[in-house]
Coordinates of C-alpha atoms in Angstrom, one line a residue:
M166 CA -141.7 -39.4 -144.1
T167 CA -140.1 -40.3 -140.8
T168 CA -142.0 -40.3 -137.6
P169 CA -141.5 -37.4 -135.2
H170 CA -138.8 -39.1 -133.0
E171 CA -137.7 -41.9 -135.3
H172 CA -134.2 -40.7 -135.8
M173 CA -133.8 -38.6 -132.7
P174 CA -131.5 -39.8 -129.8
G175 CA -133.4 -39.9 -126.5
S176 CA -136.8 -40.1 -128.0
D177 CA -137.8 -42.6 -125.4
V178 CA -137.1 -40.0 -122.7
A179 CA -139.2 -37.4 -124.3
A180 CA -142.2 -39.8 -124.9
G181 CA -144.8 -39.3 -122.3
T182 CA -143.1 -36.3 -120.8
E183 CA -145.7 -33.9 -119.5
R184 CA -145.5 -30.4 -121.1
R185 CA -144.2 -27.8 -118.8
K186 CA -146.8 -25.1 -118.0
P187 CA -145.6 -21.5 -118.5
R188 CA -145.4 -19.4 -115.4
I189 CA -146.8 -15.9 -115.6
P190 CA -144.0 -13.5 -114.8
T191 CA -144.7 -11.4 -111.7
C192 CA -142.7 -8.6 -113.4
A193 CA -145.0 -8.5 -116.4
N194 CA -147.5 -5.8 -117.1
P195 CA -150.9 -7.3 -116.3
I196 CA -152.3 -6.8 -119.8
W197 CA -149.5 -9.1 -121.2
Q198 CA -149.8 -11.8 -118.5
G199 CA -150.3 -15.2 -120.1
A200 CA -150.0 -13.8 -123.7
I201 CA -149.1 -16.2 -126.5
R202 CA -146.6 -15.0 -129.0
Q203 CA -148.1 -16.0 -132.4
P204 CA -145.9 -17.1 -135.3
A205 CA -144.9 -14.2 -137.5
V206 CA -143.2 -15.9 -140.5
A207 CA -144.9 -19.3 -140.7
G208 CA -145.7 -19.8 -144.4
T209 CA -142.8 -17.6 -145.6
F210 CA -139.6 -18.6 -143.8
Y211 CA -140.8 -22.1 -143.0
P212 CA -144.0 -24.1 -143.8
A213 CA -147.2 -23.2 -142.0
D214 CA -148.5 -26.8 -142.4
P215 CA -147.3 -29.0 -139.5
D216 CA -146.7 -32.1 -141.7
A217 CA -144.8 -30.1 -144.3
L218 CA -142.7 -28.4 -141.5
R219 CA -141.9 -31.7 -139.9
G220 CA -141.0 -33.1 -143.3
I221 CA -138.5 -30.4 -144.3
I222 CA -136.8 -30.5 -140.9
D223 CA -136.5 -34.3 -141.0
R224 CA -135.1 -34.2 -144.6
Q225 CA -132.5 -31.6 -143.7
L226 CA -131.5 -33.4 -140.5
D227 CA -131.1 -36.6 -142.6
Y228 CA -128.9 -34.8 -145.0
A229 CA -126.8 -33.5 -142.2
R230 CA -126.6 -37.0 -140.7
T231 CA -125.5 -38.4 -144.0
L232 CA -122.7 -35.8 -144.4
L233 CA -121.4 -36.5 -140.9
D234 CA -121.5 -40.3 -141.4
H235 CA -119.5 -40.0 -144.6
H236 CA -117.0 -37.3 -143.5
H237 CA -115.2 -38.9 -140.6
N238 CA -112.6 -36.1 -140.7
L239 CA -115.1 -33.6 -139.3
L240 CA -116.5 -35.9 -136.6
S241 CA -113.0 -36.9 -135.5
R242 CA -112.2 -33.2 -135.1
L243 CA -115.2 -32.5 -133.0
P244 CA -115.7 -33.3 -129.3
Q245 CA -118.1 -36.0 -128.2
G246 CA -121.2 -35.1 -126.3
V247 CA -123.7 -32.2 -126.6
P248 CA -122.6 -28.8 -127.7
K249 CA -123.0 -26.1 -125.0
A250 CA -123.6 -23.4 -127.7
I251 CA -124.2 -23.3 -131.4
I252 CA -124.3 -20.5 -134.0
A253 CA -126.8 -21.2 -136.8
P254 CA -128.5 -19.1 -139.5
H255 CA -132.1 -17.8 -139.5
A256 CA -133.0 -17.5 -143.2
G257 CA -135.8 -19.4 -145.0
Y258 CA -135.4 -23.1 -144.5
V259 CA -135.0 -23.8 -148.2
Y260 CA -131.9 -21.5 -148.2
S261 CA -130.2 -22.0 -144.9
G262 CA -131.9 -25.0 -143.4
T263 CA -129.2 -27.5 -144.2
T264 CA -126.6 -25.3 -142.6
A265 CA -128.7 -25.0 -139.5
A266 CA -129.4 -28.8 -139.6
L267 CA -125.7 -29.5 -139.2
A268 CA -125.6 -27.8 -135.8
Y269 CA -129.0 -29.2 -134.7
R270 CA -128.0 -32.7 -135.7
L271 CA -125.2 -32.5 -133.2
L272 CA -127.5 -30.8 -130.6
A273 CA -129.9 -33.8 -131.0
R274 CA -127.4 -35.7 -128.8
G275 CA -128.9 -33.8 -125.9
R276 CA -132.5 -34.8 -126.3
G277 CA -133.8 -35.6 -122.9
Q278 CA -130.8 -33.8 -121.2
I279 CA -131.3 -30.2 -122.5
R280 CA -134.3 -28.6 -120.7
R281 CA -133.8 -25.0 -121.8
A282 CA -132.7 -23.1 -124.9
V283 CA -131.6 -19.5 -124.7
I284 CA -131.9 -18.1 -128.2
I285 CA -130.2 -14.8 -129.0
G286 CA -130.8 -13.1 -132.3
P287 CA -130.4 -9.7 -133.9
T288 CA -133.2 -7.2 -134.5
H289 CA -134.3 -6.7 -138.1
R290 CA -137.5 -4.6 -137.6
V291 CA -137.6 -2.8 -134.3
P292 CA -134.2 -1.8 -132.9
V293 CA -133.5 -1.8 -129.2
D294 CA -130.8 -0.6 -126.8
G295 CA -129.8 -3.6 -124.8
T296 CA -131.1 -7.2 -124.9
A297 CA -134.8 -7.6 -124.9
C298 CA -137.0 -10.4 -123.6
C299 CA -140.8 -10.4 -124.1
T300 CA -143.7 -10.9 -121.6
A301 CA -145.3 -13.8 -123.4
G302 CA -145.8 -17.0 -121.4
S303 CA -145.4 -19.2 -124.4
W304 CA -144.7 -19.2 -128.2
R305 CA -146.8 -20.9 -130.8
T306 CA -145.5 -22.5 -134.0
P307 CA -147.2 -24.9 -136.4
L308 CA -145.8 -27.8 -134.3
G309 CA -147.5 -26.6 -131.1
M310 CA -146.9 -24.5 -128.0
V311 CA -143.5 -23.8 -126.4
P312 CA -143.2 -22.6 -122.8
L313 CA -141.0 -19.7 -121.9
D314 CA -138.9 -19.8 -118.7
T315 CA -140.4 -16.6 -117.4
E316 CA -139.2 -17.3 -113.9
A317 CA -135.5 -17.2 -115.1
E318 CA -136.3 -14.0 -117.2
C319 CA -137.8 -12.3 -114.2
A320 CA -135.0 -13.3 -111.9
A321 CA -132.6 -11.7 -114.4
L322 CA -134.7 -8.6 -114.5
D323 CA -135.0 -8.4 -110.7
A324 CA -131.2 -8.8 -110.4
N325 CA -130.8 -5.6 -112.6
T326 CA -128.7 -7.5 -115.1
P327 CA -127.0 -4.8 -117.2
G328 CA -128.7 -4.0 -120.5
F329 CA -131.5 -6.6 -119.9
I330 CA -134.9 -5.1 -120.7
V331 CA -138.5 -6.0 -121.7
N332 CA -139.7 -5.0 -125.2
D333 CA -142.6 -6.8 -126.8
D334 CA -142.6 -4.7 -129.9
T335 CA -139.2 -5.9 -131.1
H336 CA -140.3 -9.6 -130.8
R337 CA -143.7 -9.3 -132.4
R338 CA -142.6 -9.6 -136.0
E339 CA -138.9 -10.6 -135.7
H340 CA -137.9 -13.8 -137.4
A341 CA -134.3 -14.3 -136.2
V342 CA -135.4 -16.2 -133.1
E343 CA -138.7 -17.6 -134.3
V344 CA -137.1 -19.7 -137.1
H345 CA -135.2 -21.7 -134.5
I346 CA -138.2 -22.7 -132.4
P347 CA -139.4 -25.5 -134.7
W348 CA -135.9 -26.9 -134.8
I349 CA -135.9 -27.0 -131.0
Q350 CA -139.3 -28.6 -130.9
R351 CA -138.3 -31.3 -133.4
V352 CA -134.8 -32.0 -132.1
L353 CA -135.0 -31.4 -128.4
G354 CA -138.6 -32.2 -127.7
P355 CA -141.6 -30.7 -126.0
Q356 CA -140.1 -30.7 -122.6
T357 CA -137.6 -27.9 -123.6
S358 CA -138.5 -24.4 -122.5
I359 CA -137.0 -21.3 -124.3
I360 CA -135.7 -17.8 -123.4
P361 CA -136.0 -15.8 -126.7
L362 CA -133.8 -12.7 -126.7
N363 CA -133.4 -9.9 -129.2
A364 CA -129.9 -8.3 -128.9
G365 CA -129.7 -4.7 -130.0
D366 CA -126.9 -2.2 -129.5
T367 CA -125.3 -3.4 -126.3
T368 CA -122.1 -2.5 -124.6
P369 CA -119.3 -5.1 -124.8
G370 CA -119.9 -6.6 -121.4
E371 CA -123.7 -6.5 -121.0
L372 CA -124.7 -9.4 -123.1
G373 CA -121.7 -11.4 -121.9
I374 CA -123.0 -11.1 -118.3
L375 CA -126.4 -12.3 -119.4
I376 CA -125.0 -15.3 -121.3
D377 CA -122.9 -16.1 -118.3
R378 CA -126.0 -16.1 -116.1
F379 CA -127.6 -18.9 -118.1
W380 CA -124.5 -20.7 -119.1
T381 CA -123.8 -22.3 -115.8
D382 CA -127.0 -24.5 -115.9
P383 CA -125.9 -27.8 -117.4
A384 CA -129.3 -28.4 -118.9
T385 CA -129.2 -25.1 -120.9
V386 CA -128.0 -24.6 -124.5
V387 CA -127.2 -21.2 -125.9
I388 CA -128.2 -20.7 -129.6
I389 CA -126.8 -17.7 -131.4
S390 CA -128.9 -16.7 -134.5
S391 CA -127.0 -15.1 -137.4
D392 CA -126.5 -15.1 -141.1
L393 CA -123.3 -13.9 -142.7
S394 CA -122.8 -11.4 -145.6
H395 CA -125.9 -10.1 -147.4
Y396 CA -126.5 -9.6 -151.2
H397 CA -123.0 -9.6 -152.6
P398 CA -122.2 -11.6 -155.8
E399 CA -121.5 -15.2 -154.8
H400 CA -117.8 -15.0 -155.7
V401 CA -117.5 -11.9 -153.4
A402 CA -119.7 -13.4 -150.6
R403 CA -117.6 -16.5 -150.4
Q404 CA -114.5 -14.5 -149.8
L405 CA -116.1 -12.3 -147.2
D406 CA -117.7 -15.2 -145.4
D407 CA -114.5 -17.2 -145.4
D408 CA -112.8 -14.3 -143.6
T409 CA -115.6 -14.0 -141.1
I410 CA -115.6 -17.7 -140.4
A411 CA -111.9 -17.6 -139.8
R412 CA -112.2 -14.7 -137.4
I413 CA -114.9 -16.4 -135.4
T414 CA -113.0 -19.6 -135.2
A415 CA -109.8 -17.8 -134.1
G416 CA -111.7 -15.6 -131.6
I417 CA -110.7 -12.4 -133.3
L418 CA -112.9 -9.5 -132.1
P419 CA -115.0 -7.8 -133.2
I420 CA -117.2 -9.3 -135.9
V421 CA -119.1 -6.4 -137.6
P422 CA -122.8 -6.3 -138.5
D423 CA -122.0 -5.8 -142.2
Y424 CA -120.5 -9.3 -142.3
A425 CA -122.8 -11.1 -139.8
C426 CA -126.2 -9.7 -138.9
G427 CA -125.9 -11.4 -135.5
A428 CA -122.6 -9.7 -134.8
Y429 CA -123.5 -8.5 -131.3
P430 CA -124.4 -11.9 -129.9
I431 CA -121.6 -13.5 -131.8
N432 CA -119.1 -11.1 -130.3
R433 CA -120.4 -11.8 -126.8
L434 CA -120.2 -15.6 -127.4
I435 CA -116.6 -15.1 -128.5
D436 CA -115.9 -13.1 -125.4
V437 CA -117.5 -15.8 -123.1
C438 CA -115.5 -18.5 -124.9
R439 CA -112.2 -16.7 -124.6
R440 CA -112.8 -16.1 -120.8
R441 CA -113.7 -19.8 -120.3
G442 CA -110.9 -21.1 -122.6
L443 CA -113.3 -22.8 -125.0
A444 CA -112.8 -23.3 -128.7
I445 CA -115.5 -22.3 -131.3
R446 CA -115.6 -25.1 -133.9
P447 CA -116.7 -24.4 -137.5
L448 CA -119.1 -27.0 -138.8
G449 CA -120.2 -26.0 -142.3
C450 CA -121.2 -23.2 -144.6
S451 CA -123.1 -22.3 -147.7
T452 CA -124.9 -19.4 -149.5
S453 CA -128.4 -19.0 -150.7
G454 CA -127.1 -19.7 -154.2
D455 CA -125.7 -23.1 -153.3
G456 CA -129.1 -24.9 -153.4
G457 CA -128.7 -26.3 -149.9
V458 CA -125.4 -28.0 -150.7
L459 CA -123.0 -27.6 -147.8
A460 CA -119.2 -27.2 -147.5
L461 CA -117.9 -29.0 -144.4
A462 CA -115.1 -28.0 -142.1
D463 CA -113.6 -31.5 -142.5
S464 CA -110.1 -30.4 -143.8
G465 CA -109.5 -27.0 -142.2
L466 CA -110.3 -23.5 -143.4
P467 CA -111.3 -22.2 -145.8
M468 CA -113.9 -24.9 -146.4
R469 CA -114.0 -26.6 -149.8
R470 CA -117.1 -25.2 -151.4
P471 CA -119.0 -26.6 -154.4
D472 CA -118.8 -25.0 -157.8
M473 CA -120.8 -21.8 -158.1
A474 CA -124.0 -22.0 -160.3
D475 CA -123.8 -18.2 -161.0
P476 CA -120.8 -16.3 -159.6
D477 CA -122.6 -13.0 -160.1
Q478 CA -125.8 -13.9 -158.3
A479 CA -126.5 -11.8 -155.2
V480 CA -126.6 -14.2 -152.2
V481 CA -126.7 -14.4 -148.4
G482 CA -124.1 -16.3 -146.6
Y483 CA -124.6 -18.9 -143.8
A484 CA -122.4 -20.9 -141.4
S485 CA -122.8 -23.0 -138.3
F486 CA -120.5 -23.5 -135.4
G487 CA -120.4 -25.5 -132.1
V488 CA -118.9 -24.9 -128.7
W489 CA -118.4 -27.8 -126.2
E490 CA -117.7 -27.5 -122.5
G491 CA -114.1 -28.6 -121.7
D492 CA -113.1 -28.2 -125.3
N493 CA -109.8 -26.4 -125.0
D494 CA -107.5 -27.1 -128.0
G495 CA -104.5 -25.3 -126.4
D496 CA -105.0 -21.8 -127.9
S497 CA -108.1 -20.4 -126.2
E498 CA -106.4 -20.1 -122.8
D499 CA -103.6 -18.1 -124.5
R500 CA -106.1 -15.7 -125.9
K501 CA -107.8 -15.4 -122.6
N502 CA -104.6 -14.7 -120.7
D503 CA -102.7 -12.6 -123.3
G504 CA -105.6 -10.8 -125.0
D505 CA -103.2 -10.8 -128.0
C506 CA -104.2 -12.8 -131.1
E507 CA -100.6 -12.6 -132.3
H508 CA -99.6 -15.0 -129.4
S509 CA -102.6 -17.4 -129.6
G510 CA -102.2 -21.0 -130.3
H511 CA -102.1 -23.0 -133.5
A512 CA -105.8 -22.8 -134.3
A513 CA -105.8 -19.0 -134.3
R514 CA -102.6 -18.9 -136.3
N515 CA -104.0 -21.3 -138.8
A516 CA -107.2 -19.2 -139.1
R517 CA -105.1 -16.0 -139.6
N518 CA -103.0 -17.7 -142.2
T519 CA -106.1 -18.8 -144.0
V520 CA -107.4 -15.2 -144.1
N521 CA -104.1 -13.9 -145.3
A522 CA -103.7 -16.5 -148.0
C523 CA -107.2 -15.8 -149.3
T524 CA -106.6 -12.0 -149.4
D525 CA -103.0 -11.6 -150.5
P526 CA -102.6 -7.9 -151.1
Q527 CA -100.3 -8.4 -154.1
N528 CA -102.6 -10.6 -156.2
Q529 CA -104.7 -8.1 -157.9
Q530 CA -102.0 -5.5 -158.6
E531 CA -99.5 -8.1 -160.0
S532 CA -102.2 -9.5 -162.3
L533 CA -102.5 -6.1 -164.2
P534 CA -100.2 -5.8 -167.3
Q535 CA -97.8 -2.9 -167.8
E536 CA -100.2 -1.3 -170.2
A537 CA -102.5 -0.6 -167.4
A538 CA -100.5 2.6 -166.7
E539 CA -101.8 4.1 -169.9
V540 CA -105.1 2.2 -170.4
L541 CA -106.8 3.0 -167.1
P542 CA -106.3 6.8 -167.1
R543 CA -107.3 6.9 -170.8
L544 CA -110.5 4.8 -170.1
A545 CA -111.4 7.2 -167.2
R546 CA -110.7 10.2 -169.3
A547 CA -113.1 8.9 -172.0
A548 CA -115.8 8.3 -169.4
L549 CA -115.4 11.8 -168.1
A550 CA -115.5 13.3 -171.6
R551 CA -118.7 11.5 -172.4
Y552 CA -120.3 12.7 -169.1
C553 CA -119.4 16.3 -170.0
G554 CA -120.6 15.9 -173.5
I555 CA -117.2 16.5 -175.0
D556 CA -116.0 14.8 -178.2
I557 CA -112.4 13.5 -178.0
D558 CA -110.2 11.5 -180.3
G559 CA -109.7 7.9 -179.4
P560 CA -111.9 4.9 -178.2
T561 CA -114.7 5.2 -175.8
A562 CA -114.6 3.7 -172.4
A563 CA -116.6 0.7 -173.6
E564 CA -114.4 0.2 -176.7
T565 CA -111.3 0.3 -174.4
S566 CA -112.7 -2.3 -172.2
E567 CA -113.6 -4.5 -175.2
A568 CA -110.1 -4.2 -176.6
H569 CA -108.3 -5.3 -173.4
P570 CA -109.6 -8.7 -172.0
W571 CA -108.0 -8.1 -168.5
L572 CA -110.5 -5.2 -168.0
K573 CA -113.3 -7.8 -168.1
H574 CA -112.0 -9.4 -164.9
D575 CA -113.7 -8.2 -161.7
G576 CA -111.8 -5.5 -159.8
A577 CA -112.3 -2.7 -157.3
C578 CA -111.0 0.8 -157.7
F579 CA -111.3 4.4 -156.5
V580 CA -111.3 7.3 -159.0
T581 CA -110.0 10.7 -157.8
L582 CA -110.5 13.9 -159.6
H583 CA -108.4 17.0 -159.0
E584 CA -108.8 20.5 -160.4
Q585 CA -105.7 22.6 -160.3
G586 CA -104.3 20.5 -157.5
D587 CA -107.5 20.6 -155.3
L588 CA -109.7 17.6 -154.7
R589 CA -112.8 17.7 -157.0
G590 CA -114.4 14.3 -156.2
C591 CA -113.5 10.8 -155.3
I592 CA -115.7 7.7 -155.1
G593 CA -114.9 4.0 -155.2
S594 CA -115.5 0.6 -153.8
L595 CA -113.4 -1.8 -151.7
E596 CA -114.9 -5.0 -152.9
P597 CA -114.8 -6.2 -156.5
T598 CA -118.4 -6.6 -157.7
R599 CA -118.1 -6.0 -161.5
P600 CA -115.5 -5.9 -164.3
L601 CA -112.6 -3.5 -163.6
G602 CA -113.2 -1.5 -166.8
E603 CA -116.8 -1.0 -165.9
D604 CA -115.9 -0.1 -162.3
V605 CA -113.4 2.6 -163.5
A606 CA -115.8 4.1 -165.9
C607 CA -118.7 4.2 -163.4
H608 CA -116.7 5.6 -160.6
T609 CA -115.3 8.3 -162.8
V610 CA -118.8 9.5 -163.5
D611 CA -119.7 9.0 -159.8
A612 CA -116.8 11.2 -158.7
A613 CA -117.8 13.9 -161.2
C614 CA -121.5 14.1 -160.1
H615 CA -122.3 12.1 -157.1
D616 CA -119.7 13.1 -154.5
P617 CA -122.0 15.0 -152.0
R618 CA -119.1 17.2 -150.9
F619 CA -118.9 19.0 -154.3
R620 CA -121.2 20.3 -156.9
P621 CA -121.2 18.3 -160.2
V622 CA -118.4 18.9 -162.6
E623 CA -119.3 21.3 -165.4
P624 CA -118.2 20.9 -169.0
W625 CA -116.1 24.1 -168.9
E626 CA -114.0 22.5 -166.1
Y627 CA -113.1 19.5 -168.1
P628 CA -109.7 20.7 -169.4
A629 CA -108.5 21.5 -165.8
I630 CA -109.5 18.1 -164.3
S631 CA -106.8 15.6 -163.7
I632 CA -107.7 11.9 -163.0
E633 CA -106.1 9.3 -160.8
V634 CA -107.2 5.6 -160.7
S635 CA -106.4 3.5 -157.7
V636 CA -106.8 -0.3 -158.1
L637 CA -107.3 -2.0 -154.8
S638 CA -106.0 -5.3 -153.6
P639 CA -108.3 -7.7 -151.6
K640 CA -108.6 -6.7 -148.0
R641 CA -106.5 -8.2 -145.2
A642 CA -107.8 -8.5 -141.6
L643 CA -105.5 -7.3 -138.9
P644 CA -105.4 -9.6 -135.8
V645 CA -105.0 -6.8 -133.3
T646 CA -106.7 -6.2 -130.0
S647 CA -105.5 -2.7 -129.0
R648 CA -104.8 0.7 -130.5
A649 CA -101.1 0.2 -129.7
Q650 CA -101.0 -3.0 -131.7
L651 CA -102.9 -1.4 -134.5
E652 CA -100.5 1.5 -134.8
A653 CA -97.5 -0.8 -134.6
S654 CA -98.8 -3.0 -137.4
L655 CA -99.2 -0.2 -139.9
V656 CA -96.6 0.6 -142.6
P657 CA -96.7 4.3 -143.4
R658 CA -97.2 5.2 -147.1
R659 CA -98.2 1.6 -147.9
D660 CA -101.2 0.8 -145.8
G661 CA -104.7 2.1 -146.1
L662 CA -106.8 1.4 -143.1
V663 CA -110.5 0.7 -142.3
I664 CA -111.7 0.6 -138.7
D665 CA -115.1 -0.5 -137.5
D666 CA -116.3 -0.8 -133.9
G667 CA -119.4 -2.7 -134.8
H668 CA -121.7 0.0 -133.5
G669 CA -122.0 2.2 -136.6
H670 CA -118.6 4.0 -136.2
W671 CA -116.3 3.1 -139.1
A672 CA -114.2 5.0 -141.6
T673 CA -111.2 4.5 -143.9
F674 CA -108.1 6.4 -145.1
L675 CA -106.3 5.7 -148.3
P676 CA -102.5 5.5 -148.2
Q677 CA -102.3 9.0 -149.7
V678 CA -103.3 10.4 -146.3
W679 CA -99.8 9.4 -144.9
D680 CA -98.5 12.5 -146.8
Q681 CA -100.4 14.7 -144.4
L682 CA -100.2 12.3 -141.3
P683 CA -96.9 10.5 -141.4
H684 CA -97.1 9.2 -137.8
P685 CA -99.2 6.1 -137.1
H686 CA -100.7 7.6 -133.9
D687 CA -101.9 10.7 -135.8
F688 CA -103.1 8.6 -138.7
V689 CA -105.3 6.5 -136.5
G690 CA -106.4 9.4 -134.4
H691 CA -107.7 11.4 -137.4
L692 CA -109.4 8.2 -138.7
L693 CA -111.2 7.8 -135.4
A694 CA -112.4 11.4 -135.6
K695 CA -113.6 10.7 -139.1
A696 CA -115.6 7.8 -137.8
G697 CA -117.3 10.2 -135.3
L698 CA -115.2 9.2 -132.2
R699 CA -112.7 11.0 -130.1
A700 CA -109.2 11.1 -131.6
D701 CA -107.7 10.0 -128.3
T702 CA -109.9 6.9 -128.0
T703 CA -107.9 3.9 -126.8
W704 CA -108.8 0.2 -126.3
N705 CA -107.4 -3.1 -125.1
D706 CA -110.4 -5.3 -125.5
A707 CA -110.5 -6.0 -129.3
R708 CA -113.6 -3.7 -129.7
F709 CA -112.4 -2.5 -133.1
A710 CA -112.0 -4.6 -136.2
A711 CA -109.4 -3.4 -138.7
W712 CA -108.4 -4.2 -142.2
T713 CA -105.7 -3.0 -144.6
Y714 CA -105.5 -3.0 -148.3
T715 CA -102.9 -1.9 -150.9
V716 CA -103.4 0.0 -154.1
S717 CA -101.6 0.6 -157.4
T718 CA -102.2 4.2 -158.5
Y719 CA -102.4 5.2 -162.1
D720 CA -102.6 8.8 -163.2
E721 CA -102.2 10.6 -166.5
K722 CA -98.5 11.1 -165.9
G723 CA -97.7 7.4 -165.4
I724 CA -97.9 4.8 -162.6
Q725 CA -97.1 5.3 -159.0
D726 CA -96.9 2.0 -157.2
T727 CA -98.5 3.0 -153.9
R728 CA -99.5 0.2 -151.6
I729 CA -102.7 1.3 -149.8
G730 CA -104.4 -0.2 -146.8
T731 CA -107.5 -2.6 -146.6
S732 CA -110.9 -2.6 -145.3
E733 CA -114.0 -4.7 -145.0
T734 CA -116.2 -2.0 -146.3
D735 CA -116.0 0.4 -149.2
A736 CA -114.4 3.6 -148.2
D737 CA -113.4 7.2 -148.9
A738 CA -110.4 7.7 -151.2
A739 CA -108.9 11.0 -152.1
G740 CA -111.0 13.2 -149.8
A741 CA -109.4 11.3 -147.0
A742 CA -106.3 13.3 -147.8
A743 CA -107.6 16.1 -145.8
P744 CA -106.9 15.0 -142.3
D745 CA -109.5 17.2 -140.7
A746 CA -112.2 16.1 -143.1
A747 CA -114.4 14.4 -140.6
D748 CA -117.3 14.9 -143.0
T749 CA -115.9 12.6 -145.6
D750 CA -117.5 9.4 -144.3
A751 CA -119.6 7.4 -146.6
T752 CA -123.2 8.4 -146.4
G753 CA -124.8 5.0 -146.5
K754 CA -124.3 1.2 -146.7
E755 CA -123.9 1.1 -150.4
R756 CA -120.8 -0.5 -151.9
N757 CA -119.7 2.9 -153.3
H758 CA -118.0 5.3 -150.9
H759 CA -116.6 8.7 -151.0
A760 CA -112.9 9.2 -150.4

């Protein structure tokens, strides 16, 4: 085992440094004055034994150092000196520790120089409106006590910094900030104070103002705590995470919480970097299923990942990034001045090209054989008949899937039921999570009995039900920053659309809705209303994320090649055809959604 400072730059500076005594905040309620925030997740997210904790951190830092020493392409692409800000994950060390270690290995250059770490994480247990500090004077970990810069916290409170509040409850059991404290103690040393912040639902500018307040101090580092996607099959998670990594790198706002739990602080960091003309550099990524093996950003994006041990294993995604003062690679200034990702420099264009290449909307449809026009409706019909308890001639849905190998490949679809021309149910998913044949059969039954807008289909209705199967392409992120750009980018009758403001307002329309709303302005307006917002909402600050996808539609009369828009979330399908159907939003965060 290495000694505490053996491999840390600047250890001679830290040695003998007297620990800073925490100041009691004058703004604190007296019953909290001098309180010590006790560790909440020691023994679960990281070892509670000090020697074991030092050991795992040192091993993961050594792993990161070895990677950097042997991958000169990455080091040559990164600036020299100490990062001003990092983004790093907050899961259990055995899962995300190596990804975090990559950022902290670079941060170790600042040992003896960095005197304060502002750590901003999301809330997993107690939600807050705004960004919350706590009234503790210090935090305890198995490695000892860490002082809080309570003077700076109180100064920000006294200055009425927008959205900055005190809330001890949200900090008491939260792990997103806590897991970073041992890294700071080990890498930056005992002289480093902290400002732990939990970011809840903040307005676009509030958290940015707070970050700006601390940013100007050259001895301060900003640490954004965030994991990426949660509990998707590994082959899906990697695609989602590659998209999110590319968007963060290119400075495309917003990142949404479904794809990065620390989306709020990440978005504000992106905003700060855009205004300051700074690049956000990807370092490495992994998932909880990769056994701690990292993919490095040494040859551009997407990163070259290791082989998957189990593509169907549900995993959590991780990535680390760094930001350096003075690191302007020629495109950030364009983003700051233009506010238009279409006119940003080469790094943003490369990131967008990466996203588009990974999510080519033609791939899935062109991979289906001609027989899909007959096979998919027949499979759905068999599934509906079985649900209704009706015997029909021909193979069952399971037998159909077994007879056609292409149905065993993962795919995403929506199944829409009509009865005498009226919508009778529609449910589907936007991300492929299981074999296409199984997806079609399950969504047929879901549309018949689980669409909350309709009562379940009765057996006597079976002869009057018509079925339509829409097979979706992978999603495609739209690099737009305003409503006008969004509307101009849409192709009527081809694009389906998903919008998400990152604050719980999201919705989707399938391309069929163009029949009722042929003008892009009306199409977007009704989708905003469906998301629970005003139809006349406008923006020029990239507050909405948007995706399109295409679909190939198969019904019992043959195939209609309808290209339908994309989204990052599963969405409503046929029910979206009613332009005033604001109640057709998905009712939860499941991958299945009602159209």
